[in-house]
C-alpha cells in the first residue's frame, strides 16, 4: 500500500498561511517538524504575538525572562519579509535593551500595529519608534513616552491607546493632533491632566484618570464617549470657569450616539453657568449611561435633564445615584422639574434603569418626569439602596402612583 497523500501540505499557500495565523507563535513554529514543506513556513507570518505562554513555565522569574528574550530574538532573526503586527504582553520584561533592539528591527520592517503591555518599570520608548511611519495602531502600557522635537506625528495612525504612561500634556496633545486619521483614542491612569483634543476624524474616545479639564476642540465625528473622572479632594480640583463644562465638553459632538460617564464626570459637567437650552441637539444620541450622579446637587440633576431633553432619539438611559450625604437638601433643587421640563417629550425612550436609588425627592421626581414624558416607554427598572423594609415599601407605593403616558410601561422594583 502506497503512502497516503499529504493533503494539508498540498493546500494553496493562502490557506496554509490562514492555518498558521490561527495558531500561537509557539505552535506555528512547531509545524516545522511536520515535513520539509512546512519548515520555516511560519517565518513569513506578518502578525507576531508574544507572551509568557511562549516559553515553558517556571517559578524562577529570571529563567522565564531569559527564555522569553531568547525566544523573541530567535523568531525575529529567522523571520522573513514584513511584520505588520507585533504584540508583546508580559510583566516579566520591563526595562531591557533587548526591547529597544526589537523595536529597531520592527521599524525597518513595515510595522503597522504595535502593542507593548509591559510590567511596571522604567522602560523608555526608543527614538526608533517615532520613525515607524506606517503605524496604524499603537498601544503602550507602563512606558515613558518622550517624542523628539523633530517628531511630527504618525500620519497613518488610526488607533491610539496609552495606559499609565509617563508623558507631558504637551506631548500628548502634539501626538494626537499629529495623527490626522485617528479614529480611536484611549487614555487611562493619568494624573492632574488638563487636556485639549484636536482630532477631526476621531470617532471613539475613552478617558480614565484625574483630569482637571478637557477640551474637545475639533472632534466633529465622535460617536462614542466614555469618561471615568477622578479627583483627590473636592470639586475645587477641577478647573473653575464661568463657561458651562457641559457645553464646553459636549458642545461640538453633533454625531454622538453613546455617552458613558463614571465617578465625577457629571460633577465636572455641572461646573459653570447653565445657559438654559443647550446650543446643540443630539439627534443621534441613543444611549446615555451616567454613574454616581448626586441627586442632592441641583447642578448635577440639571446636567442630567439637559442631556435627556436635548436627545430626542434617546432609547436607553442608565443612571446610578451616589450615596446620600449627611447635610440637608437645598429647597431650590425641588423646583427643577417644575420650570420647563414637562414641556419636553422623549418620543423614543424605551428603557430606563435607575440603580442605588435612596428615595430622595429629586430621584423620584426624575423618574416621574421620565414616565410622564415618554410615550413609547416599555421598562423602568428601579434598584433601591434602602435597607429599611418600610422605607422601600413607601417608595414603591409612590412610584406606582406616577402617571405614565405609555400604556406599555412596566415598573420593576428591585433590591440591591
Tab-separated table of C-alpha atoms in Angstrom:
chain	number	residue	atom	x	y	z
A	1	UNK	CA	0.000	0.000	0.000
A	2	UNK	CA	1.440	3.364	-1.027
A	3	UNK	CA	1.999	6.277	1.297
A	4	UNK	CA	-1.083	8.358	1.975
A	5	UNK	CA	-1.128	11.720	0.263
A	6	UNK	CA	-0.172	14.795	2.293
A	7	UNK	CA	-3.372	16.661	1.579
A	8	UNK	CA	-2.685	19.501	4.007
A	9	UNK	CA	0.765	20.354	2.646
A	10	UNK	CA	-0.626	20.486	-0.881
A	11	UNK	CA	-3.210	23.128	0.018
A	12	UNK	CA	-2.821	26.578	-1.566
A	13	UNK	CA	-0.331	28.895	0.108
A	14	UNK	CA	-3.068	31.290	1.216
A	15	UNK	CA	-4.863	28.512	3.132
A	16	UNK	CA	-1.649	27.335	4.795
A	17	UNK	CA	-0.969	30.880	5.928
A	18	UNK	CA	-4.503	31.106	7.284
A	19	UNK	CA	-3.943	27.946	9.318
A	20	UNK	CA	-0.719	29.315	10.780
A	21	UNK	CA	-2.285	32.629	11.752
A	22	UNK	CA	-4.823	30.762	13.900
A	23	UNK	CA	-2.045	29.150	15.956
A	24	UNK	CA	0.025	30.698	18.704
A	25	UNK	CA	3.506	31.667	17.544
A	26	UNK	CA	4.950	28.777	19.569
A	27	UNK	CA	2.677	26.218	17.890
A	28	UNK	CA	3.234	27.801	14.476
A	29	UNK	CA	6.978	27.261	14.838
A	30	UNK	CA	6.384	23.633	15.850
A	31	UNK	CA	4.797	22.943	12.453
A	32	UNK	CA	8.343	22.930	11.031
A	33	UNK	CA	8.671	19.286	12.081
A	34	UNK	CA	5.669	18.168	10.013
A	35	UNK	CA	7.551	17.955	6.722
A	36	UNK	CA	10.116	19.782	4.608
A	37	UNK	CA	7.272	21.747	3.016
A	38	UNK	CA	6.335	23.169	6.411
A	39	UNK	CA	9.866	24.021	7.505
A	40	UNK	CA	10.168	27.749	8.168
A	41	UNK	CA	6.785	28.378	6.572
A	42	UNK	CA	5.927	30.224	9.792
A	43	UNK	CA	8.792	32.649	9.168
A	44	UNK	CA	6.713	34.733	6.754
A	45	UNK	CA	3.877	35.389	9.219
A	46	UNK	CA	3.083	39.074	9.302
A	47	UNK	CA	1.388	39.040	12.747
A	48	UNK	CA	3.515	38.117	15.775
A	49	UNK	CA	2.016	37.824	19.268
A	50	UNK	CA	4.220	37.095	22.291
A	51	UNK	CA	3.502	36.473	25.970
A	52	UNK	CA	4.714	34.223	28.813
A	53	UNK	CA	2.990	31.219	27.213
A	54	UNK	CA	5.651	31.259	24.503
A	55	UNK	CA	8.099	29.612	26.920
A	56	UNK	CA	7.930	26.812	29.478
A	57	UNK	CA	6.525	27.902	32.850
A	58	UNK	CA	8.871	28.291	35.793
A	59	UNK	CA	8.738	29.631	39.336
A	60	UNK	CA	12.060	31.353	38.677
A	61	UNK	CA	11.361	34.774	37.191
A	62	UNK	CA	14.877	35.125	35.800
A	63	UNK	CA	14.569	31.872	33.857
A	64	UNK	CA	11.247	32.919	32.300
A	65	UNK	CA	12.630	36.331	31.398
A	66	UNK	CA	15.788	34.876	29.839
A	67	UNK	CA	13.894	32.242	27.850
A	68	UNK	CA	11.327	34.761	26.621
A	69	UNK	CA	14.041	37.146	25.386
A	70	UNK	CA	15.814	34.307	23.595
A	71	UNK	CA	12.576	33.112	22.013
A	72	UNK	CA	11.520	36.521	20.691
A	73	UNK	CA	15.032	37.346	19.461
A	74	UNK	CA	15.233	33.986	17.679
A	75	UNK	CA	11.892	34.468	15.967
A	76	UNK	CA	12.868	37.910	14.683
A	77	UNK	CA	16.267	36.689	13.446
A	78	UNK	CA	14.669	33.885	11.422
A	79	UNK	CA	11.733	35.942	10.189
A	80	UNK	CA	11.449	36.769	6.503
A	81	UNK	CA	9.515	39.626	4.959
A	82	UNK	CA	7.452	42.418	6.531
A	83	UNK	CA	5.993	42.354	10.046
A	84	UNK	CA	2.656	44.153	10.195
A	85	UNK	CA	1.703	43.377	13.799
A	86	UNK	CA	3.874	42.948	16.883
A	87	UNK	CA	2.102	42.322	20.201
A	88	UNK	CA	4.115	41.813	23.389
A	89	UNK	CA	2.210	41.280	26.628
A	90	UNK	CA	4.307	40.370	29.669
A	91	UNK	CA	5.032	41.521	33.200
A	92	UNK	CA	8.474	39.862	33.105
A	93	UNK	CA	10.101	42.344	30.739
A	94	UNK	CA	10.273	45.938	31.889
A	95	UNK	CA	13.445	47.786	31.089
A	96	UNK	CA	15.737	45.763	28.840
A	97	UNK	CA	17.923	46.802	25.895
A	98	UNK	CA	16.524	43.790	24.008
A	99	UNK	CA	13.175	45.599	23.589
A	100	UNK	CA	14.995	48.541	22.026
A	101	UNK	CA	16.655	46.201	19.531
A	102	UNK	CA	13.337	44.551	18.663
A	103	UNK	CA	11.713	47.919	18.043
A	104	UNK	CA	14.621	48.993	15.849
A	105	UNK	CA	14.163	45.816	13.818
A	106	UNK	CA	10.412	46.383	13.548
A	107	UNK	CA	10.866	49.990	12.453
A	108	UNK	CA	12.732	48.676	9.423
A	109	UNK	CA	10.148	46.013	8.542
A	110	UNK	CA	6.965	47.966	7.849
A	111	UNK	CA	5.338	47.585	11.279
A	112	UNK	CA	1.675	48.711	11.250
A	113	UNK	CA	0.321	47.562	14.618
A	114	UNK	CA	2.438	47.752	17.766
A	115	UNK	CA	1.218	46.710	21.214
A	116	UNK	CA	3.561	46.817	24.221
A	117	UNK	CA	1.947	45.734	27.501
A	118	UNK	CA	4.870	45.653	29.907
A	119	UNK	CA	5.100	45.314	33.669
A	120	UNK	CA	5.550	48.383	35.829
A	121	UNK	CA	9.065	49.707	35.345
A	122	UNK	CA	11.043	52.461	33.703
A	123	UNK	CA	11.022	51.445	30.064
A	124	UNK	CA	11.543	54.464	27.870
A	125	UNK	CA	10.252	54.228	24.322
A	126	UNK	CA	13.301	54.447	21.992
A	127	UNK	CA	13.550	57.084	19.284
A	128	UNK	CA	13.245	54.488	16.511
A	129	UNK	CA	9.540	54.066	17.368
A	130	UNK	CA	8.858	57.574	16.121
A	131	UNK	CA	10.210	56.582	12.714
A	132	UNK	CA	7.527	53.909	12.207
A	133	UNK	CA	5.680	55.927	9.593
A	134	UNK	CA	3.286	53.113	8.633
A	135	UNK	CA	1.803	52.625	12.108
A	136	UNK	CA	-1.993	52.372	12.121
A	137	UNK	CA	-2.374	51.130	15.719
A	138	UNK	CA	-0.262	51.909	18.797
A	139	UNK	CA	-0.856	50.630	22.348
A	140	UNK	CA	1.622	51.347	25.144
A	141	UNK	CA	1.385	50.335	28.792
A	142	UNK	CA	3.792	51.281	31.603
A	143	UNK	CA	6.240	53.257	29.472
A	144	UNK	CA	7.924	56.638	29.379
A	145	UNK	CA	6.927	58.420	26.178
A	146	UNK	CA	9.075	61.380	25.132
A	147	UNK	CA	8.899	62.205	21.396
A	148	UNK	CA	11.865	64.060	19.870
A	149	UNK	CA	11.320	67.681	18.839
A	150	UNK	CA	11.548	66.674	15.190
A	151	UNK	CA	8.583	64.262	15.529
A	152	UNK	CA	5.516	65.422	13.593
A	153	UNK	CA	3.130	62.571	14.423
A	154	UNK	CA	2.037	59.324	12.788
A	155	UNK	CA	0.328	60.202	9.539
A	156	UNK	CA	-1.369	56.771	9.186
A	157	UNK	CA	-2.301	56.089	12.834
A	158	UNK	CA	-5.992	55.262	13.417
A	159	UNK	CA	-5.935	53.767	16.922
A	160	UNK	CA	-4.012	55.060	19.971
A	161	UNK	CA	-4.162	53.527	23.458
A	162	UNK	CA	-1.940	54.888	26.233
A	163	UNK	CA	-2.222	53.249	29.679
A	164	UNK	CA	-0.264	54.519	32.694
A	165	UNK	CA	2.255	56.366	30.537
A	166	UNK	CA	4.741	58.950	31.803
A	167	UNK	CA	4.349	61.787	29.318
A	168	UNK	CA	3.833	65.540	29.343
A	169	UNK	CA	0.419	67.022	28.444
A	170	UNK	CA	2.051	68.936	25.608
A	171	UNK	CA	3.455	65.721	24.142
A	172	UNK	CA	0.039	64.010	24.259
A	173	UNK	CA	-1.700	66.923	22.583
A	174	UNK	CA	1.010	67.165	19.940
A	175	UNK	CA	0.812	63.422	19.302
A	176	UNK	CA	-2.983	63.486	18.920
A	177	UNK	CA	-3.009	66.496	16.616
A	178	UNK	CA	-0.196	64.906	14.585
A	179	UNK	CA	-2.358	61.883	13.748
A	180	UNK	CA	-4.901	63.268	11.232
A	181	UNK	CA	-6.529	59.854	10.591
A	182	UNK	CA	-7.010	58.977	14.286
A	183	UNK	CA	-10.383	57.289	14.906
A	184	UNK	CA	-9.910	55.582	18.313
A	185	UNK	CA	-8.308	57.180	21.382
A	186	UNK	CA	-7.977	55.716	24.868
A	187	UNK	CA	-6.068	57.433	27.684
A	188	UNK	CA	-6.051	55.867	31.158
A	189	UNK	CA	-4.377	56.392	34.523
A	190	UNK	CA	-3.281	59.981	34.048
A	191	UNK	CA	-2.931	62.398	36.981
A	192	UNK	CA	-3.971	66.072	37.209
A	193	UNK	CA	-4.095	66.466	33.461
A	194	UNK	CA	-5.549	69.412	31.543
A	195	UNK	CA	-6.104	68.052	28.057
A	196	UNK	CA	-7.043	69.559	24.708
A	197	UNK	CA	-8.032	67.132	21.954
A	198	UNK	CA	-7.996	68.091	18.299
A	199	UNK	CA	-8.736	65.097	16.092
A	200	UNK	CA	-11.077	65.736	13.149
A	201	UNK	CA	-11.641	62.026	12.376
A	202	UNK	CA	-11.930	60.760	15.959
A	203	UNK	CA	-14.972	58.509	16.475
A	204	UNK	CA	-14.327	56.692	19.780
A	205	UNK	CA	-12.947	58.379	22.910
A	206	UNK	CA	-12.206	56.641	26.231
A	207	UNK	CA	-10.728	58.621	29.136
A	208	UNK	CA	-9.917	57.298	32.613
A	209	UNK	CA	-7.971	59.343	35.159
A	210	UNK	CA	-7.646	62.516	37.203
A	211	UNK	CA	-8.415	65.064	34.501
A	212	UNK	CA	-8.654	68.644	35.730
A	213	UNK	CA	-10.154	69.867	32.485
A	214	UNK	CA	-10.826	68.533	28.998
A	215	UNK	CA	-11.340	70.488	25.801
A	216	UNK	CA	-12.763	68.803	22.713
A	217	UNK	CA	-11.621	71.426	20.245
A	218	UNK	CA	-12.081	69.679	16.914
A	219	UNK	CA	-13.876	66.348	17.209
A	220	UNK	CA	-16.981	66.623	14.987
A	221	UNK	CA	-17.158	62.891	14.181
A	222	UNK	CA	-17.243	61.477	17.709
A	223	UNK	CA	-19.936	58.802	18.117
A	224	UNK	CA	-18.908	57.210	21.443
A	225	UNK	CA	-17.549	58.905	24.562
A	226	UNK	CA	-16.724	57.128	27.822
A	227	UNK	CA	-15.162	59.080	30.687
A	228	UNK	CA	-14.147	57.953	34.179
A	229	UNK	CA	-13.087	61.059	36.056
A	230	UNK	CA	-11.473	61.087	39.483
A	231	UNK	CA	-10.265	63.780	41.871
A	232	UNK	CA	-8.328	63.835	45.155
A	233	UNK	CA	-10.335	66.118	47.416
A	234	UNK	CA	-13.326	68.073	46.149
A	235	UNK	CA	-14.735	69.923	43.159
A	236	UNK	CA	-12.011	72.548	43.561
A	237	UNK	CA	-9.661	70.037	41.907
A	238	UNK	CA	-11.415	70.818	38.629
A	239	UNK	CA	-10.612	73.946	36.688
A	240	UNK	CA	-13.182	76.591	37.670
A	241	UNK	CA	-14.771	78.778	34.992
A	242	UNK	CA	-17.989	80.567	34.180
A	243	UNK	CA	-18.100	78.580	30.938
A	244	UNK	CA	-20.524	75.686	31.247
A	245	UNK	CA	-18.495	72.460	31.116
A	246	UNK	CA	-21.421	70.589	29.616
A	247	UNK	CA	-21.311	72.903	26.607
A	248	UNK	CA	-17.528	73.136	26.563
A	249	UNK	CA	-17.098	69.351	26.574
A	250	UNK	CA	-20.105	68.203	24.557
A	251	UNK	CA	-20.956	71.273	22.515
A	252	UNK	CA	-19.067	70.156	19.410
A	253	UNK	CA	-20.103	66.497	19.015
A	254	UNK	CA	-23.260	66.552	16.865
A	255	UNK	CA	-22.921	62.894	15.790
A	256	UNK	CA	-22.698	61.472	19.325
A	257	UNK	CA	-24.518	58.131	19.667
A	258	UNK	CA	-23.412	56.850	23.085
A	259	UNK	CA	-22.318	58.725	26.213
A	260	UNK	CA	-20.970	56.972	29.329
A	261	UNK	CA	-19.733	58.778	32.438
A	262	UNK	CA	-18.367	57.438	35.733
A	263	UNK	CA	-17.414	58.779	39.167
A	264	UNK	CA	-17.148	62.603	38.993
A	265	UNK	CA	-17.962	63.074	35.317
A	266	UNK	CA	-21.432	64.511	35.944
A	267	UNK	CA	-19.964	66.743	38.653
A	268	UNK	CA	-17.407	68.013	36.148
A	269	UNK	CA	-20.084	68.721	33.515
A	270	UNK	CA	-22.115	70.716	36.067
A	271	UNK	CA	-19.403	73.334	36.643
A	272	UNK	CA	-20.101	76.769	35.149
A	273	UNK	CA	-23.132	78.875	34.355
A	274	UNK	CA	-26.088	76.958	32.917
A	275	UNK	CA	-27.258	78.685	29.692
A	276	UNK	CA	-30.740	77.160	29.772
A	277	UNK	CA	-31.330	75.473	26.452
A	278	UNK	CA	-28.172	73.961	25.030
A	279	UNK	CA	-26.814	75.276	21.709
A	280	UNK	CA	-26.857	71.734	20.307
A	281	UNK	CA	-29.387	68.924	19.867
A	282	UNK	CA	-28.039	65.376	19.975
A	283	UNK	CA	-30.235	63.857	17.289
A	284	UNK	CA	-28.075	60.707	17.037
A	285	UNK	CA	-27.680	60.047	20.771
A	286	UNK	CA	-29.430	56.770	21.644
A	287	UNK	CA	-27.713	55.640	24.846
A	288	UNK	CA	-26.795	57.607	27.969
A	289	UNK	CA	-25.153	55.967	30.977
A	290	UNK	CA	-24.215	58.166	33.929
A	291	UNK	CA	-22.997	56.581	37.146
A	292	UNK	CA	-22.706	58.052	40.655
A	293	UNK	CA	-24.857	61.094	39.969
A	294	UNK	CA	-25.501	63.182	43.077
A	295	UNK	CA	-29.231	63.889	43.096
A	296	UNK	CA	-28.636	66.107	46.113
A	297	UNK	CA	-26.732	68.500	43.885
A	298	UNK	CA	-29.174	70.570	41.822
A	299	UNK	CA	-26.460	71.308	39.254
A	300	UNK	CA	-25.822	67.625	38.593
A	301	UNK	CA	-29.539	66.950	38.248
A	302	UNK	CA	-29.719	69.830	35.799
A	303	UNK	CA	-26.955	68.272	33.676
A	304	UNK	CA	-28.945	65.060	33.543
A	305	UNK	CA	-32.083	66.913	32.495
A	306	UNK	CA	-30.270	68.968	29.857
A	307	UNK	CA	-28.794	65.853	28.253
A	308	UNK	CA	-32.044	63.898	28.262
A	309	UNK	CA	-34.202	66.728	26.956
A	310	UNK	CA	-31.768	67.562	24.155
A	311	UNK	CA	-31.635	63.960	22.894
A	312	UNK	CA	-34.918	63.438	21.010
A	313	UNK	CA	-33.961	59.952	19.787
A	314	UNK	CA	-32.731	58.617	23.128
A	315	UNK	CA	-33.676	54.945	23.538
A	316	UNK	CA	-31.795	53.737	26.606
A	317	UNK	CA	-31.000	55.552	29.842
A	318	UNK	CA	-28.979	54.145	32.751
A	319	UNK	CA	-28.343	56.236	35.864
A	320	UNK	CA	-26.873	55.296	39.227
A	321	UNK	CA	-27.165	57.589	42.218
A	322	UNK	CA	-24.276	58.401	44.516
A	323	UNK	CA	-24.729	57.758	48.255
A	324	UNK	CA	-26.674	60.487	50.010
A	325	UNK	CA	-24.781	62.948	52.209
A	326	UNK	CA	-25.488	63.931	55.790
A	327	UNK	CA	-26.336	67.575	55.062
A	328	UNK	CA	-29.935	68.654	54.268
A	329	UNK	CA	-31.141	69.295	50.751
A	330	UNK	CA	-31.469	72.810	49.434
A	331	UNK	CA	-35.043	73.756	48.701
A	332	UNK	CA	-34.088	75.355	45.375
A	333	UNK	CA	-33.382	71.928	43.907
A	334	UNK	CA	-37.003	70.842	44.244
A	335	UNK	CA	-38.354	73.140	41.521
A	336	UNK	CA	-36.080	71.837	38.751
A	337	UNK	CA	-38.832	69.671	37.337
A	338	UNK	CA	-41.470	72.407	37.515
A	339	UNK	CA	-39.677	75.029	35.392
A	340	UNK	CA	-39.946	73.901	31.784
A	341	UNK	CA	-39.001	70.233	31.779
A	342	UNK	CA	-42.506	68.906	31.318
A	343	UNK	CA	-42.762	70.832	28.068
A	344	UNK	CA	-40.309	68.297	26.623
A	345	UNK	CA	-41.141	64.910	25.183
A	346	UNK	CA	-38.890	61.869	24.941
A	347	UNK	CA	-40.502	60.224	21.910
A	348	UNK	CA	-38.044	57.308	21.518
A	349	UNK	CA	-37.135	56.383	25.098
A	350	UNK	CA	-37.822	52.683	25.679
A	351	UNK	CA	-35.719	51.544	28.637
A	352	UNK	CA	-34.778	53.250	31.902
A	353	UNK	CA	-32.605	51.714	34.605
A	354	UNK	CA	-32.075	53.575	37.875
A	355	UNK	CA	-29.782	51.996	40.477
A	356	UNK	CA	-28.735	52.816	44.045
A	357	UNK	CA	-31.930	54.834	44.491
A	358	UNK	CA	-32.418	56.010	48.100
A	359	UNK	CA	-35.781	57.690	47.600
A	360	UNK	CA	-34.823	61.363	47.943
A	361	UNK	CA	-37.137	63.799	46.233
A	362	UNK	CA	-35.014	64.590	43.168
A	363	UNK	CA	-34.577	60.901	42.354
A	364	UNK	CA	-38.307	60.286	42.485
A	365	UNK	CA	-39.145	63.469	40.578
A	366	UNK	CA	-36.719	62.472	37.838
A	367	UNK	CA	-38.434	59.077	37.492
A	368	UNK	CA	-41.819	60.823	37.470
A	369	UNK	CA	-40.564	63.130	34.709
A	370	UNK	CA	-39.383	60.197	32.565
A	371	UNK	CA	-42.630	58.257	32.972
A	372	UNK	CA	-44.701	61.326	32.178
A	373	UNK	CA	-42.864	62.344	29.001
A	374	UNK	CA	-42.013	59.026	27.281
A	375	UNK	CA	-44.897	57.745	25.122
A	376	UNK	CA	-43.151	54.511	23.979
A	377	UNK	CA	-41.522	53.654	27.311
A	378	UNK	CA	-41.522	49.895	27.918
A	379	UNK	CA	-39.468	49.213	31.045
A	380	UNK	CA	-38.450	51.214	34.112
A	381	UNK	CA	-36.168	49.272	36.443
A	382	UNK	CA	-35.546	50.853	39.842
A	383	UNK	CA	-32.997	49.283	42.178
A	384	UNK	CA	-33.116	50.567	45.742
A	385	UNK	CA	-30.220	51.009	48.137
A	386	UNK	CA	-32.561	51.223	51.139
A	387	UNK	CA	-32.202	48.578	53.806
A	388	UNK	CA	-35.348	49.538	55.712
A	389	UNK	CA	-38.323	47.488	54.536
A	390	UNK	CA	-40.928	50.140	55.376
A	391	UNK	CA	-38.969	52.830	53.530
A	392	UNK	CA	-38.755	50.595	50.471
A	393	UNK	CA	-42.485	49.971	50.571
A	394	UNK	CA	-43.205	53.703	50.779
A	395	UNK	CA	-41.021	54.260	47.731
A	396	UNK	CA	-42.809	51.524	45.767
A	397	UNK	CA	-46.222	52.994	46.618
A	398	UNK	CA	-45.143	56.443	45.462
A	399	UNK	CA	-43.608	55.123	42.239
A	400	UNK	CA	-46.790	53.246	41.387
A	401	UNK	CA	-48.765	56.479	41.678
A	402	UNK	CA	-46.753	58.240	38.997
A	403	UNK	CA	-48.723	58.799	35.770
A	404	UNK	CA	-47.461	57.005	32.666
A	405	UNK	CA	-48.046	58.296	29.166
A	406	UNK	CA	-47.016	54.948	27.705
A	407	UNK	CA	-49.645	52.205	28.012
A	408	UNK	CA	-46.880	49.576	27.793
A	409	UNK	CA	-44.632	50.968	30.532
A	410	UNK	CA	-43.773	48.417	33.209
A	411	UNK	CA	-42.202	49.320	36.539
A	412	UNK	CA	-39.840	46.780	38.112
A	413	UNK	CA	-38.598	47.422	41.633
A	414	UNK	CA	-35.507	45.540	42.813
A	415	UNK	CA	-33.430	45.457	45.968
A	416	UNK	CA	-29.623	45.608	45.951
